[in-house]
Coordinates of C-alpha atoms in Angstrom, one line a residue:
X1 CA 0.0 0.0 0.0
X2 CA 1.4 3.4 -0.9
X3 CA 1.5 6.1 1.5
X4 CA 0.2 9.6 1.2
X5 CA 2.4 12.4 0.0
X6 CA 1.8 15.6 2.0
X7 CA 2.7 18.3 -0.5
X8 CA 2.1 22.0 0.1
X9 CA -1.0 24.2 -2.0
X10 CA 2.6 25.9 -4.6
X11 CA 3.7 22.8 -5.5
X12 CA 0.0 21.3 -5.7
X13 CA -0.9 24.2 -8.1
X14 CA 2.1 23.8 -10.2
X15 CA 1.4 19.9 -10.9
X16 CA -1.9 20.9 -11.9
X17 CA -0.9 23.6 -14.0
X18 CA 1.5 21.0 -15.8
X19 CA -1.2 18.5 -16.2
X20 CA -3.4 21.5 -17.9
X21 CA -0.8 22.3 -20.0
X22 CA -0.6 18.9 -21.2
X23 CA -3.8 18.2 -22.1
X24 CA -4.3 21.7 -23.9
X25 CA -1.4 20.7 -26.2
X26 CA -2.8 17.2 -26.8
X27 CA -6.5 18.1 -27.1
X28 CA -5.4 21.2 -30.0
X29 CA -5.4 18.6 -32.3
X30 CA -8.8 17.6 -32.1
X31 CA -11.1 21.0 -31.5
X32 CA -14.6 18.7 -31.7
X33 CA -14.3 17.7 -28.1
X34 CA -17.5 16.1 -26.8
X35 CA -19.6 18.7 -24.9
X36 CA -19.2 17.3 -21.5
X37 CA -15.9 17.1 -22.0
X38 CA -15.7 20.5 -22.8
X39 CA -17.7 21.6 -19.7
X40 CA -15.1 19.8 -17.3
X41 CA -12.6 21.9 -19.4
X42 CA -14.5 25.1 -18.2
X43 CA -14.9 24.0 -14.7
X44 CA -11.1 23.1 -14.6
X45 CA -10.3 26.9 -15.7
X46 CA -13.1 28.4 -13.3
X47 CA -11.2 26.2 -10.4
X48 CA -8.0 27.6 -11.3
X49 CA -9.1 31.0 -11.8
X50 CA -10.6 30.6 -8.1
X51 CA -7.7 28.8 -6.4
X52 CA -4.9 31.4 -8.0
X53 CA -5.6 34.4 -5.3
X54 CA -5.6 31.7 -2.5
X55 CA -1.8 31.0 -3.8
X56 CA -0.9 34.5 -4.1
X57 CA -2.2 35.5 -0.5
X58 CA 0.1 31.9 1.1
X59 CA 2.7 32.9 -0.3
X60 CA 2.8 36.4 1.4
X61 CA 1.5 35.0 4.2
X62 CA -1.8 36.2 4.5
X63 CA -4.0 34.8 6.7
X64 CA -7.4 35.9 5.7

């Protein structure tokens, strides 16, 4: 059984931001995406969109 890896919100951010980039550049290919695929494409931006002020604060050290 594998254990958890406790990684912090930065580096947690930037794996998702390389997985985004990844699909983008495999998914150009093919711009006739099925439309609920394209809708968890939209609520993958709005979630990063959201969670990039959240970042921003952390790593000042903001605590509101």
């Amino acid at each position: 059984m594998r254990k958890p890896v406790d990684i912090d919100s930065t580096h947690s951010l930037a794996i998702v931001k390389k997985i985004g980039e990844r699909l983008r550049a495999s998914f150009k290919e093919d711009r006739e995406l099925p439309v609920s695929f394209r809708k968890q494409i939209e609520r993958l931006r709005q979630s990063e969109i959201k969670a990039q002020p959240n970042v921003a604060m952390s790593l000042r050290g903001d605590k509101s």
